[in-house]
Backbone as a ProteinNet text record, in pm:
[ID]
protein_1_A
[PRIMARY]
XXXXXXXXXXXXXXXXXXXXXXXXXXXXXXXXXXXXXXXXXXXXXXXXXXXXXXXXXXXXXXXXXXXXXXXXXXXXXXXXXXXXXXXXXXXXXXXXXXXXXXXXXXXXXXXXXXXXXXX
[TERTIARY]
9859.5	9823.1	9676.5	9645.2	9480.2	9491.5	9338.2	9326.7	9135.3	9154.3	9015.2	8990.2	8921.5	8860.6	8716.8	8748.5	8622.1	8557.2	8420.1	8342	8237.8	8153.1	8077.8	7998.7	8151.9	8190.5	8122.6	8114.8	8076.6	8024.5	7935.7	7855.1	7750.1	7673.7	7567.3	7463.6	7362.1	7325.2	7238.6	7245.5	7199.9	7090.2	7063.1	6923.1	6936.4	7037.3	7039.4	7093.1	7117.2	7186.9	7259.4	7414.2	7489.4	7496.1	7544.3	7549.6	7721.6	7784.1	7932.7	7940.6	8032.8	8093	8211	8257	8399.2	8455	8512.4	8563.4	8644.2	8651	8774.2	8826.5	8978.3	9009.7	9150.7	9147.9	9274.1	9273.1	9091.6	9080.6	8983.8	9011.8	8936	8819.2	8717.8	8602.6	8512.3	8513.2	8408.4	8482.5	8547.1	8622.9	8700.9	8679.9	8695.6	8559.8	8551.4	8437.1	8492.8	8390	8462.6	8350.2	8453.9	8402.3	8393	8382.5	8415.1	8402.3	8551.3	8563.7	8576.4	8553.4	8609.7	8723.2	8760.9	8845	8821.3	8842.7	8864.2	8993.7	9017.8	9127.4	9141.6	9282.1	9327.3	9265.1	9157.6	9114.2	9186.7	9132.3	9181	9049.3	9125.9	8996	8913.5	8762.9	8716.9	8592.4	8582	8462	8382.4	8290.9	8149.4	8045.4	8111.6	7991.4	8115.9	8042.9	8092	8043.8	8078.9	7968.6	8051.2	7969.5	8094.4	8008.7	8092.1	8095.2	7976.5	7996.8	7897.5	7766	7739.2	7559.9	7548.2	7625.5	7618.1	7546.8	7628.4	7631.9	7655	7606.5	7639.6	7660.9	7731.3	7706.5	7762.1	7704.1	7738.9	7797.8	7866	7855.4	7724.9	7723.9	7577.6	7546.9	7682.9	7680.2	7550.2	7584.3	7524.6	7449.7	7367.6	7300.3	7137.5	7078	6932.1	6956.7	7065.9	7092.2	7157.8	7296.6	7327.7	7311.4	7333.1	7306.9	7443.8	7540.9	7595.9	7586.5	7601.1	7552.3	7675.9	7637.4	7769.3	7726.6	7820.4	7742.9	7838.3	7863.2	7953.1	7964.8	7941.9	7889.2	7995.1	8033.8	8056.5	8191.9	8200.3	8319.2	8314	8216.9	8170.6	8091.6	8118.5	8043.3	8012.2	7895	7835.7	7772.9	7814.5	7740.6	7614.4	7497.1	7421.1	7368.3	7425.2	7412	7258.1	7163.9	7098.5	7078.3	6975.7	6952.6	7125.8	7206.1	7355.6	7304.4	7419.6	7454.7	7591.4	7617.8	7721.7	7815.4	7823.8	7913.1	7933.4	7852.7	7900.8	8009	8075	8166.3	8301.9	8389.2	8489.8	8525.7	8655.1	8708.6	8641.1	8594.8	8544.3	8592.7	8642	8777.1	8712	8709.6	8648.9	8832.2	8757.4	8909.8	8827.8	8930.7	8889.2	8965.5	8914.5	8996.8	9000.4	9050.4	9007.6	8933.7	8816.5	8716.9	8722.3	8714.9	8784.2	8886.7	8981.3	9093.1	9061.1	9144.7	9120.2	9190	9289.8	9348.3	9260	9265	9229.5	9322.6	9352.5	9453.4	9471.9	9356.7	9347.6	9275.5	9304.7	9258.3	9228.6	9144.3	9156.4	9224.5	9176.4	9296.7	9165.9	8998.6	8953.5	8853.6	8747.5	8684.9	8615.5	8570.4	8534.6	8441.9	8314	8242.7	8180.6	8131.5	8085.2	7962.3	7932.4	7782.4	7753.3	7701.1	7688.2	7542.8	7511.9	7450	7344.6
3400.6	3315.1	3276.3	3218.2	3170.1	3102.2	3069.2	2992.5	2974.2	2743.9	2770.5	2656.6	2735.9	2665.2	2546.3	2443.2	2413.9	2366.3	2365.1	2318.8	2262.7	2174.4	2129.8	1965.2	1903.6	1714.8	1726.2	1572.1	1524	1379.3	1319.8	1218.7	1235.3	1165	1162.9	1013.6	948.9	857.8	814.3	723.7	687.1	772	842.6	900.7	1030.1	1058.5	1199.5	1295.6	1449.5	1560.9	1598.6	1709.4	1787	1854.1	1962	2097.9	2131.5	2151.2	2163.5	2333.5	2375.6	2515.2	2537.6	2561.1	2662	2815.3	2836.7	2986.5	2986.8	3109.9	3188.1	3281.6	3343.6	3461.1	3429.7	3570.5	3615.8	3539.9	3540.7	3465	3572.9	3570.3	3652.8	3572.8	3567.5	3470.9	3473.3	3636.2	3578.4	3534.6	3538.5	3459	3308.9	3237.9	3086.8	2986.3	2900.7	2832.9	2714	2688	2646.5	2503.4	2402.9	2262.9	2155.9	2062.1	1960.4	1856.2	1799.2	1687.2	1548.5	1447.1	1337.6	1251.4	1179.6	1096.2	1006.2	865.8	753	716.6	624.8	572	451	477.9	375.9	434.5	527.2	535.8	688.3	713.6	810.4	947.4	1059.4	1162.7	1196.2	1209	1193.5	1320.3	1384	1480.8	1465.3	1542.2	1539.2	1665.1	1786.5	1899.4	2024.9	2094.5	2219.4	2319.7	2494.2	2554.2	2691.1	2737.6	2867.2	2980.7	3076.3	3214.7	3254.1	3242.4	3353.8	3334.8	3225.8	3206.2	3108.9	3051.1	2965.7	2820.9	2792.6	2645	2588.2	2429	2351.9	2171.8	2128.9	1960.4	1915.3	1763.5	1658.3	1563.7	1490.3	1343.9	1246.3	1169.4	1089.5	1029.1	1001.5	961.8	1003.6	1143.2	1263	1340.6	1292.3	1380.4	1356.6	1434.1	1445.5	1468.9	1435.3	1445.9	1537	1602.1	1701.1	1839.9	1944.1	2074.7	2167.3	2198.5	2301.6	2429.9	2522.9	2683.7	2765.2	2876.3	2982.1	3097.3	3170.7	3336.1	3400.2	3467.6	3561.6	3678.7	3700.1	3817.3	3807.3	3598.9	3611.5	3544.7	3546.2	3449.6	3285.1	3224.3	3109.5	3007	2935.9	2754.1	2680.8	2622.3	2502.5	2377.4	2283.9	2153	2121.1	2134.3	2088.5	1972.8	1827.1	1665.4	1600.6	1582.2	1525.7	1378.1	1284	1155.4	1063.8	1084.8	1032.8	882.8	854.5	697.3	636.6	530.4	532.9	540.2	489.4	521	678.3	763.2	916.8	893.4	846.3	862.4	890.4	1002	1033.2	1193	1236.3	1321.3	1426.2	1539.7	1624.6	1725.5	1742.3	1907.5	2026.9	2110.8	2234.6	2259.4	2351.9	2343.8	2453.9	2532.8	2675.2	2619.4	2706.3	2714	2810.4	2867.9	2982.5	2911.8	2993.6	2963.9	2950.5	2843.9	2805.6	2715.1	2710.7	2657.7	2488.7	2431.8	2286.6	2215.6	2309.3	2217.4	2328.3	2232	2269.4	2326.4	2458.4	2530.7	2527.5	2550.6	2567.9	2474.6	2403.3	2311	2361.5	2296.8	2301.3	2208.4	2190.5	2056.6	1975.5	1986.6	1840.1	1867	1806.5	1730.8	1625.6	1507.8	1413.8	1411.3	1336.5	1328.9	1172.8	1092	959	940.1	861.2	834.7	675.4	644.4	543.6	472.9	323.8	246.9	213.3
-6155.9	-6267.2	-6257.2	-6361.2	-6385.5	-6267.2	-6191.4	-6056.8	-6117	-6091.7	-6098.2	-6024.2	-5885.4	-5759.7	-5777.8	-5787.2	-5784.3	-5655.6	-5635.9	-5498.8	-5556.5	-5405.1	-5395.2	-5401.4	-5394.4	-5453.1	-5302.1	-5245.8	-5127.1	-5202.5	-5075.7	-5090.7	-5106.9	-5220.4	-5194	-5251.3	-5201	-5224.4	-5364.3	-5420.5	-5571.1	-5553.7	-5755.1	-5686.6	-5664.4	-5607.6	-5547	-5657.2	-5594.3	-5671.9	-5584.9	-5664.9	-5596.4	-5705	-5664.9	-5787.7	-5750.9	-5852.6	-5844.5	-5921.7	-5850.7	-5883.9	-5877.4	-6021	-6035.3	-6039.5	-5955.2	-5943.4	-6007.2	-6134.4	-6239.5	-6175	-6133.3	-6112	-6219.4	-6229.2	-6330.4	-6483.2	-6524.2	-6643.8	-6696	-6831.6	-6935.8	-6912.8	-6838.9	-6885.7	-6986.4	-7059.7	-7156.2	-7243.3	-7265.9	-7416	-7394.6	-7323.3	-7275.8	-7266.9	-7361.8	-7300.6	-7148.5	-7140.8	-6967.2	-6989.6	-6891.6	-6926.6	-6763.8	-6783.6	-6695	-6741.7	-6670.4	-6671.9	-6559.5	-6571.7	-6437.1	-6463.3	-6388.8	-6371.8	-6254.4	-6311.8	-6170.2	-6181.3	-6075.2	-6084.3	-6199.7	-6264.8	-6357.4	-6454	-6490.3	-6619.9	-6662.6	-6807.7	-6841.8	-6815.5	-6805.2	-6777.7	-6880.8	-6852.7	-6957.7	-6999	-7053	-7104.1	-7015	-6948.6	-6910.7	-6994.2	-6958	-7044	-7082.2	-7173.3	-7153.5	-7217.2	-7196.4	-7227.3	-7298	-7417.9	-7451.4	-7411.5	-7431.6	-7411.5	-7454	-7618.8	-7709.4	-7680.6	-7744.1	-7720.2	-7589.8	-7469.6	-7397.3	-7434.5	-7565.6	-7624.2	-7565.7	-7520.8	-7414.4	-7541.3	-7465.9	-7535	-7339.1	-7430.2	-7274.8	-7310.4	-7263.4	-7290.7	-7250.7	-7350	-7344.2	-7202	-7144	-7017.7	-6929.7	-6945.1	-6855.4	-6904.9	-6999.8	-7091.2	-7025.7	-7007.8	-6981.2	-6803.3	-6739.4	-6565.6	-6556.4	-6619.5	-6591.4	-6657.3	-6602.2	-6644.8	-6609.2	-6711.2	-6736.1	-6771	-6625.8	-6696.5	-6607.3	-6662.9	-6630.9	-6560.9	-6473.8	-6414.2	-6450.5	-6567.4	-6663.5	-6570.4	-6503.8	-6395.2	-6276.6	-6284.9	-6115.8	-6156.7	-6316.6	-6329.3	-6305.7	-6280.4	-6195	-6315	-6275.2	-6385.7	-6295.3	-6310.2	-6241.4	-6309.8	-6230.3	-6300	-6198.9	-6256.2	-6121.9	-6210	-6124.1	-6127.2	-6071.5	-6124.8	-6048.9	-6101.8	-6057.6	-6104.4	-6083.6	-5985.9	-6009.9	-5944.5	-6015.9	-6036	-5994.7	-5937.5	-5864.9	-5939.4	-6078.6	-6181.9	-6251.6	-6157.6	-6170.7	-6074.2	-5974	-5886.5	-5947.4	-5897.5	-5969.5	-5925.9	-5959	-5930.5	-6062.2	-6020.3	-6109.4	-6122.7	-6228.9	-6262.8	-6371	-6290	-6436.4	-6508.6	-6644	-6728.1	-6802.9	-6866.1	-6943.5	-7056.1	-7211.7	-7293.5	-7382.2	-7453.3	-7553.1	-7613.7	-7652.7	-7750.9	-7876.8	-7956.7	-8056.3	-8074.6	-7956.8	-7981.1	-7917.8	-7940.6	-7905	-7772.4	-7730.7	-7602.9	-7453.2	-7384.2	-7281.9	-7151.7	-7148.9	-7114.7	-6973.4	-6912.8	-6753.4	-6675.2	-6509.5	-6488.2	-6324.2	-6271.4	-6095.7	-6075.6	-5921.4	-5877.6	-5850.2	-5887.1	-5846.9	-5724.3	-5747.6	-5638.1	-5638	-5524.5	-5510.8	-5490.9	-5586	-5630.3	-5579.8	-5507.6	-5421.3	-5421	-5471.8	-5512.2	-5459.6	-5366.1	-5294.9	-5334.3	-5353.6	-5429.4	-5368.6
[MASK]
+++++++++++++++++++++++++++++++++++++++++++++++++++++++++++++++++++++++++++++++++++++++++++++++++++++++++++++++++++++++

């Protein structure tokens, strides 16, 4: 079945960057735009970026808009968020998710990484 690995959460201090990467196997990748999202505890998960196929269209949430950068290696199957300028209120579990392009639910998920941004 679809499998999508993500890496690269840790700690890191206000201020700082980490660059996050998701691995696709057993996914059509060019025809999925591919996204990320976070989650804390008690809240609901919420948008951060995402990027399609065709022309590698990107949007953000305003949150994260001008700090993060969503891009893709169509080549390697692979998406990355590279985070810089984080804020401790970037802290949160960070999940890539695929979807057919076009369509509106978000089909495929990882299991997550932790994301700690210390003040």
């Amino acid at each position: 079945q679809v499998q999508l690995v993500e890496s690269g959460g840790g700690l890191v201090q206000g201020g700082g960057s980490l660059r996050l990467s998701c691995a696709a196997s057993r996914l059509t990748f060019s025809s999925h735009t591919m996204g990320w999202f976070r989650q804390t505890p008690g809240k609901e998960r919420e948008f951060v970026a995402r990027i399609d196929w065709s022309d590698s269209s990107t949007l953000y949430a305003d949150s994260v808009k001008g700090r993060f950068t969503i891009s893709r290696d169509n080549a390697k199957s692979t998406v990355h968020l590279q985070m810089n300028s984080l804020k401790p209120e970037d802290t949160a579990v960070y999940y890539c998710a695929a979807r057919i392009t076009g369509a509106a639910r978000w089909l495929y998920w990882g299991q997550g990484t932790q994301v700690t941004v210390s003040s």
